[in-house]
XYZ file of C-alpha atoms in Angstrom:
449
model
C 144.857 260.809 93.153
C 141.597 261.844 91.193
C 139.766 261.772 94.761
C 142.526 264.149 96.172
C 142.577 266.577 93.644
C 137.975 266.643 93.797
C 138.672 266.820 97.778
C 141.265 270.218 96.977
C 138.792 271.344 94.438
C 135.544 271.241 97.071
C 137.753 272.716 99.491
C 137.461 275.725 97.229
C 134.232 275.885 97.140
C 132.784 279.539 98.210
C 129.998 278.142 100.192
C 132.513 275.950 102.347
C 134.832 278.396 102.882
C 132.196 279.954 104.439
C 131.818 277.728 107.098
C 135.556 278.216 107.892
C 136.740 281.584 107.207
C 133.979 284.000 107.390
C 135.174 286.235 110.327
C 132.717 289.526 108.727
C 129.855 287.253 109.274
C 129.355 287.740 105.643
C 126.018 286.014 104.227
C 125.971 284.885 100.510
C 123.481 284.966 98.289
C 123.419 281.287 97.343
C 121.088 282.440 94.491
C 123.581 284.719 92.640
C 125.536 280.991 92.073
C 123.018 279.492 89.727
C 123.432 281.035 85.964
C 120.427 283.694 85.119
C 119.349 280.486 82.101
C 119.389 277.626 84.423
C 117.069 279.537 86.782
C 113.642 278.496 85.071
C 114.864 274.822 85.000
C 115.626 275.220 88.709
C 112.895 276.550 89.425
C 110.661 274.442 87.441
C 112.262 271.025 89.780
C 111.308 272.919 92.830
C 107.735 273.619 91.854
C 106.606 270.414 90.025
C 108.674 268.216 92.881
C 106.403 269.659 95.439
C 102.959 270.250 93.601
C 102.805 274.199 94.237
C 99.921 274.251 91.923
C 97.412 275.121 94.009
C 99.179 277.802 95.816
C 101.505 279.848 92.993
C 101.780 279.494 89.763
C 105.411 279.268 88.071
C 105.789 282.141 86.589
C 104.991 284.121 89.800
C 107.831 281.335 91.433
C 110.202 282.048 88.338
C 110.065 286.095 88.775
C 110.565 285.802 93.205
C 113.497 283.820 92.078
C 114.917 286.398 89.739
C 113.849 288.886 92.272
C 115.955 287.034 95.027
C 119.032 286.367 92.866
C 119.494 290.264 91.738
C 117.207 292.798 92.723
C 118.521 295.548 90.458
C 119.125 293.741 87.121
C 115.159 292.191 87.877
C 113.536 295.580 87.991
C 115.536 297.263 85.627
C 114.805 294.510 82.626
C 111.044 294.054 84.161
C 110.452 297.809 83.938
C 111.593 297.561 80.422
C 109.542 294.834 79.914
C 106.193 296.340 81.368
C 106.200 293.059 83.353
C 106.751 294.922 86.803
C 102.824 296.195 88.273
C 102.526 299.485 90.070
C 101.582 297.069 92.713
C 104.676 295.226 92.758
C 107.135 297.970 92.135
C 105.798 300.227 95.300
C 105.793 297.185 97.274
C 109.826 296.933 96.418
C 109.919 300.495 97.319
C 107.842 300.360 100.629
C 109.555 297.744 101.956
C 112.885 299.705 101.987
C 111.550 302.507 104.182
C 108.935 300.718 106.161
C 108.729 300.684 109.881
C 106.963 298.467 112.410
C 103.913 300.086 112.828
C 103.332 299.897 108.844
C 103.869 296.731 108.479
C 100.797 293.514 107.824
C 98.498 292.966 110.559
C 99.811 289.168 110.405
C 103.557 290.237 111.394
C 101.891 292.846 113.922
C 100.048 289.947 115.683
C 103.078 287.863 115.960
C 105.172 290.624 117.440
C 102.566 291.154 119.489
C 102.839 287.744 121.087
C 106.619 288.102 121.568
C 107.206 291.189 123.223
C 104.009 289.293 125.735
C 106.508 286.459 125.902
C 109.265 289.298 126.700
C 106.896 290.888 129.202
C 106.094 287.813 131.016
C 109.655 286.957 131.355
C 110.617 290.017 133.386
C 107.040 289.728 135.281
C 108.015 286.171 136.405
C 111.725 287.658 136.910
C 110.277 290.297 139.421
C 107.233 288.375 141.294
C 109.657 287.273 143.687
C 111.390 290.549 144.600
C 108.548 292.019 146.816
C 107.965 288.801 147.951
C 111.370 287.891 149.279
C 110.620 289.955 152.325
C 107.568 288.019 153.977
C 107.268 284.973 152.374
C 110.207 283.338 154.316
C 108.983 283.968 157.838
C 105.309 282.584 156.193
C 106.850 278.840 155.399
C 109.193 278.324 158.055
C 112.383 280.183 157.639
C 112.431 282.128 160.919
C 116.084 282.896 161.398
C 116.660 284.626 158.591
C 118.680 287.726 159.057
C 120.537 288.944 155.834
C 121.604 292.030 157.745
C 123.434 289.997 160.132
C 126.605 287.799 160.236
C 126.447 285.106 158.238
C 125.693 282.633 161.040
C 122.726 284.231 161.936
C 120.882 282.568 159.331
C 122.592 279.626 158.674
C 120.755 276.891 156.826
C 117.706 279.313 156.364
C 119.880 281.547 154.500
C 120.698 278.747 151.915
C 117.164 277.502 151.497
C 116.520 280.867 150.786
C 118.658 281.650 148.254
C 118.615 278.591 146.367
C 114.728 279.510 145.762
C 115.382 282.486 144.507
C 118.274 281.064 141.930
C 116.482 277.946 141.365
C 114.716 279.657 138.316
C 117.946 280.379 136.247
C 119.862 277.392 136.794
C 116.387 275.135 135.945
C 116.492 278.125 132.617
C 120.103 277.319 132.073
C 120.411 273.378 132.513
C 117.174 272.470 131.438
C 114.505 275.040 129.537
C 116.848 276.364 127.173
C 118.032 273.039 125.902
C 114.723 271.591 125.567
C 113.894 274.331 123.136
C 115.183 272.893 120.030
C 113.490 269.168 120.383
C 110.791 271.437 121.553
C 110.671 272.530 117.924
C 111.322 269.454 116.254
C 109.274 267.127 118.342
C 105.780 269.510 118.793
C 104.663 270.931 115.355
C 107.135 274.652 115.419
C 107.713 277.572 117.073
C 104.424 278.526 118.233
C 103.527 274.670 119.852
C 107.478 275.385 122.006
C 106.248 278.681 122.918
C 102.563 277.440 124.050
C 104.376 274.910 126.139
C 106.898 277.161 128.113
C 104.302 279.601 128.636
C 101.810 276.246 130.034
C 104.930 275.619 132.705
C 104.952 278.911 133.589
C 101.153 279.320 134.056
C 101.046 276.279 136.073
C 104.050 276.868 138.200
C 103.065 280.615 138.498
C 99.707 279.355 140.415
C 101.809 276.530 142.314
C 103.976 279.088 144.030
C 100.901 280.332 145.262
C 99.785 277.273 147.017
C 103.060 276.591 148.453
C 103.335 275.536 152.410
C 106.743 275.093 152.904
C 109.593 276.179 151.315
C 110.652 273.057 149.678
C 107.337 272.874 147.511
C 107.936 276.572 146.894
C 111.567 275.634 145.457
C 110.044 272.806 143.373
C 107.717 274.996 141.208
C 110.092 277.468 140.720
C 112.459 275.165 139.434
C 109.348 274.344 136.853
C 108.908 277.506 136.379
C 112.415 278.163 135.029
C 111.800 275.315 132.825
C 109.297 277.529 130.891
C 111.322 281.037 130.944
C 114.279 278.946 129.688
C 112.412 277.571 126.770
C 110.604 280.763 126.357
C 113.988 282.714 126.059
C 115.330 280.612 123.308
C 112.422 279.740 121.321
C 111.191 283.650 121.069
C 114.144 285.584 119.673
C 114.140 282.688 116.602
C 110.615 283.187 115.967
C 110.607 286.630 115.707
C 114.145 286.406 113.429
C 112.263 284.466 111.240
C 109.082 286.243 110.165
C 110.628 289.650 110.047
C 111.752 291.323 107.099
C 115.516 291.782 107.156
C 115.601 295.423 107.223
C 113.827 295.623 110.808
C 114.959 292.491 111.901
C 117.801 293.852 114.771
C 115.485 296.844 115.666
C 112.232 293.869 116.267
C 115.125 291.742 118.222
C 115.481 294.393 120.291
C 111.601 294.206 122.056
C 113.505 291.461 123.727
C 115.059 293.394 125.878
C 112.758 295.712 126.529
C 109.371 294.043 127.162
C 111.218 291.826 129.962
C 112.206 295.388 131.484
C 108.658 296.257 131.412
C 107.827 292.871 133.172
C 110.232 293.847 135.996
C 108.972 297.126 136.128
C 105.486 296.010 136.030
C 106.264 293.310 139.340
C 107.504 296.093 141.104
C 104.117 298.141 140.705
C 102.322 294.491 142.060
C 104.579 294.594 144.612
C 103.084 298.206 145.476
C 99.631 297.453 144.986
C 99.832 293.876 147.150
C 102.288 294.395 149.645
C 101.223 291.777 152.389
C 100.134 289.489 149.495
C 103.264 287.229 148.543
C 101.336 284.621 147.611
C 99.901 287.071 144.972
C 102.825 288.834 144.123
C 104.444 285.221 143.320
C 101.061 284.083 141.357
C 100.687 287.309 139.310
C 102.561 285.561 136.273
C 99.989 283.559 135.448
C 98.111 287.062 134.116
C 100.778 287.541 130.861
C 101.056 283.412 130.968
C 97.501 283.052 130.191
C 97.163 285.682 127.619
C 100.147 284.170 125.561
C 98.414 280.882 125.910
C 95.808 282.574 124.038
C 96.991 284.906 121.707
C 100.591 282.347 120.420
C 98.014 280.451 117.852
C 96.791 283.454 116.321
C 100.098 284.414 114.313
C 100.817 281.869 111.244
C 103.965 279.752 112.079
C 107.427 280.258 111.136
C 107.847 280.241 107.159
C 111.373 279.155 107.640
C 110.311 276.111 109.714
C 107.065 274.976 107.440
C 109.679 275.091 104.603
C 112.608 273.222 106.780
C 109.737 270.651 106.780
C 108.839 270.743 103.349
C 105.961 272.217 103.935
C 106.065 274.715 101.377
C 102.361 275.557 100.273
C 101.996 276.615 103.913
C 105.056 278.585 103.596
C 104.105 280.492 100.668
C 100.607 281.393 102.001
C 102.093 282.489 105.567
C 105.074 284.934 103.466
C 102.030 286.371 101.585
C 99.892 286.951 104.558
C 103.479 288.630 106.162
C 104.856 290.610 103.025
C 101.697 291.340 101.921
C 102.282 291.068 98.049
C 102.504 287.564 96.262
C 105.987 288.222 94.306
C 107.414 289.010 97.402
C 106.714 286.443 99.074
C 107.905 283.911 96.312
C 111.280 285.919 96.417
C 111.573 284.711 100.185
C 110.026 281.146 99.777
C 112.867 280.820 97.069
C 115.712 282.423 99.249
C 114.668 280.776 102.319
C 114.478 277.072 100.129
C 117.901 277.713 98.169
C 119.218 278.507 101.804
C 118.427 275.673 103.510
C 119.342 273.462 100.404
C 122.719 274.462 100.647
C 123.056 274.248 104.730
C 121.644 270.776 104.282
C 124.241 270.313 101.751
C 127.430 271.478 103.750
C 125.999 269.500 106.750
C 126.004 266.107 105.009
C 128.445 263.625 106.967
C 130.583 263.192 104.234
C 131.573 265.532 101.401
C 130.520 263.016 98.289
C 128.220 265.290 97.532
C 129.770 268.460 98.646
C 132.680 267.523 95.665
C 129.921 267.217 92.839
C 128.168 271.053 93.706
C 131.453 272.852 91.516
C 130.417 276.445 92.615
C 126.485 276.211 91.900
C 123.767 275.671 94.429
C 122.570 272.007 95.042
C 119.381 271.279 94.425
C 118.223 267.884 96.140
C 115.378 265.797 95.755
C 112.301 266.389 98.167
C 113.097 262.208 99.462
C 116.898 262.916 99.310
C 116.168 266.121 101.518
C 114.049 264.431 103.760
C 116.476 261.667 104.773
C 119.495 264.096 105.219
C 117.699 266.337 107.233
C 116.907 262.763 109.653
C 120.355 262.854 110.101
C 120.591 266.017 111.913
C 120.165 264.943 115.029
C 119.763 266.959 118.285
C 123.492 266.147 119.572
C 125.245 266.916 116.235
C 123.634 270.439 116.023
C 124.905 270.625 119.404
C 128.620 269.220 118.354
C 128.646 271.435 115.417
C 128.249 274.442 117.719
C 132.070 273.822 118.100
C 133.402 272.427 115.888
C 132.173 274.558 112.306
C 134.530 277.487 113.427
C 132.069 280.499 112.297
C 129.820 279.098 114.679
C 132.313 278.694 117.807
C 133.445 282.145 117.598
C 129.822 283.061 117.553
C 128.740 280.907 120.440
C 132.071 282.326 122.582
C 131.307 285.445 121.759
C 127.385 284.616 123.213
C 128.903 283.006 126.438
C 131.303 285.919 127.341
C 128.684 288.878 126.615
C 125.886 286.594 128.656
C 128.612 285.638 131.627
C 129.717 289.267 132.006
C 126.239 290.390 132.211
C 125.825 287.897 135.118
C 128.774 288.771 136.730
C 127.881 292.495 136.601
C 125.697 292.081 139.756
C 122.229 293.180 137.726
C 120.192 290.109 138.012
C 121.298 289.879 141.670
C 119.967 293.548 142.136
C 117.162 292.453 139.767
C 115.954 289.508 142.204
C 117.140 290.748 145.648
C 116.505 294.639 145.199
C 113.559 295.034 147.996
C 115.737 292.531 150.200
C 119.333 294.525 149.996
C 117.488 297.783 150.444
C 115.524 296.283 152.799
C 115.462 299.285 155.753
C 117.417 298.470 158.908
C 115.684 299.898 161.057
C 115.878 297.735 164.879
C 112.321 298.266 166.188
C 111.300 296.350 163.150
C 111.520 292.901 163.061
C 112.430 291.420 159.326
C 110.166 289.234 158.068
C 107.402 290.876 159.972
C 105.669 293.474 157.486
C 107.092 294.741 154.153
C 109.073 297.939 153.720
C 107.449 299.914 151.530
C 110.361 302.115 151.225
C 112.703 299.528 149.299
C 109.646 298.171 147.315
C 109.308 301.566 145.478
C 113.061 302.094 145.296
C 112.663 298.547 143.594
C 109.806 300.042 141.144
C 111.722 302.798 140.166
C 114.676 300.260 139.389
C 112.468 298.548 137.174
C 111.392 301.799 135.910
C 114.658 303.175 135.054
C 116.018 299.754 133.414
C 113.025 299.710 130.983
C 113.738 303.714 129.977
């Protein structure tokens, strides 16, 4: 009876019914839940369990906690106090009307490297769409006539459209489900990114040295390994260095640095026109500067603290926010966060019974092990069955499906090949029509605007 009445009681809890009945998408503070005099003593756990010594001091800790829990009431009795700096207190105040370009140099260079990531995932998008009219006839597909009935071409038609669709479903079945062990496996965001960006470098040169149109099939189906991967790991990286006020406007480079890529493989397409093994190979240019520039940014400080790496975390939030109380107000948020996911997420709700309304706080060994337990196919599960996060991930698969179904990636990929002239003294295949490749540029042209 006792059990069943704790069970009711937990199912009260705000921070479950959360995971249940949440259908604004609302976010709560999970700070606000701990009482203004048990924050030192919370604080105080958190700092001496994880020797933060060396990288803040408490006191600095103690204030980004008050900070985090309530903003107003924190400046208004720090003012009084004389405790806020002029430093501090325009730093509050900056952050509320910044914009991108005013931003640190450390959350400049990693935005930097995504919208590359962006641009070299319309670029590899493109390649083939100038291509598609030569390279065919070039490894062996000589009755190809998309003009015609469709037994003109016949087999030939098949093997050529499977290469040119080979790159999403390899994106879909394979690259964007290897991003999260990705993640977990290699040491963060920036290690998945440096590998998807390695597939597509390699496979970008592979297509290059193709003879046949088999081998040609088999790279790109590597090289939608990496723009999978790429496409998932990106967007999370970028949520999670940027400062929640820009956040959805810095998600949005997405979008528009892979139309730039198109648009940018339709201006190769210009400048090489004979050239498909160029046109194809041109990736590797925006591959091989990500490769080089992904390890300049700091790493994710919501990862490095996932992992309890929370010195690193600190430093990396200062270099970002640029002000040392600031960035203990989001080591704290981002810890108290995660403390009560981990929490919720527990396989059995022992523990979710004893939290009566305030945030858990769980030892750094405790943490550790229940973190273990998450393993790749119950983050997966959960995906369905936590209902906030099935509406969300219908939602995903309905906006993404009807995008698909539009006919724009079809344009996108077969653009120079559908507008293709049809003229009869010209035999297809033969030379490229330079006519459809700039109707294609100023596709990609238009899409990006």
């Amino acid at each position: 009876m006792e059990l069943r009445q704790r069970a009711s009681s937990a199912s009260e809890l705000p921070f479950q019914q959360l995971l249940n009945n949440n259908n604004m998408g609302y976010v709560e503070n999970p700070l606000r839940r701990v009482a203004e005099e048990h924050v030192v003593e919370y604080i105080k756990a958190f700092h001496e369990d994880n020797n933060l010594d060396s990288v803040v001091d408490l006191t600095t800790l103690i204030r980004g906690a008050r900070l985090a829990r309530q903003e107003e009431i924190f400046r208004t009795k720090e003012n009084a106090d004389g405790a806020l700096t002029e430093v501090e207190d325009t730093a509050l105040d900056s952050e509320k009307h910044t914009s991108i370009w005013t931003e640190t140099r450390e959350l400049k260079i990693i935005l930097l490297t995504c919208f590359l990531g962006a641009v070299l995932q319309g670029w590899t998008q493109g390649a083939i769409v100038g291509a598609n009219q030569t390279w065919p006839r070039a490894l062996g597909l000589k009755s190809l006539e998309l003009h015609g009935p469709a037994q003109t071409g016949g087999k030939d038609i098949w093997a050529f459209s499977a290469t040119n669709a080979v790159v999403y479903f390899a994106a879909s079945t394979v690259g964007a489900f290897i991003c999260d062990p990705l993640t977990e496996i290699l040491t963060g965001r920036r290690a998945a990114i440096f590998v998807a960006a390695l597939f597509t470098f390699v496979a970008s040169i592979g297509e290059a040295f193709a003879d046949d149109w088999r081998a040609l099939l088999a790279w790109r189906f590597f090289l939608g390994i990496g723009m999978g991967a790429k496409s998932s790991v990106i967007p999370i990286y970028e949520s999670e260095v940027s400062p929640a006020r820009l956040r959805g406007q810095i998600l949005t480079s997405w979008q528009t640095g892979t139309a730039l890529g198109i648009a940018i493989a339709g201006a190769i397409s210009l400048l090489v026109p004979h050239s498909w093994k160029f046109q194809l190979a041109s990736s590797f240019i925006p591959a091989f500067a990500l490769l080089l520039l992904v390890f300049l940014g700091s790493e994710s400080p919501r990862w490095l603290i996932k992992k309890q790496r929370y010195d690193k975390a600190y430093i990396v939030l200062t270099r970002l926010r640029g002000n040392p109380l600031l960035a203990a107000r989001d080591l704290v948020f981002i810890f108290a966060q995660l403390q009560v996911e981990t929490t919720l997420f527990m396989r059995t709700n022992q523990d979710i019974i004893q939290i009566e309304n305030q945030i858990p706080y769980l030892k750094p060994q405790v943490y550790r092990q229940q973190t273990g337990l998450f393993g790749y196919a119950r983050r997966i599960t959960q995906l369905f069955t936590i209902p906030r996060a099935r509406r969300a991930t219908l939602a995903s698969f309905l906006v993404m499906a009807a995008q698909q179904m539009s006919g724009v990636n079809v344009f996108a990929f077969l653009a120079s090949t559908i507008l293709e002239s049809r003229d009869e003294s010209r035999e297809p295949g033969s030379s490229p029509d330079k006519a459809s490749l700039w109707l294609f540029f100023v596709f990609g042209i238009a899409n990006f605007l």
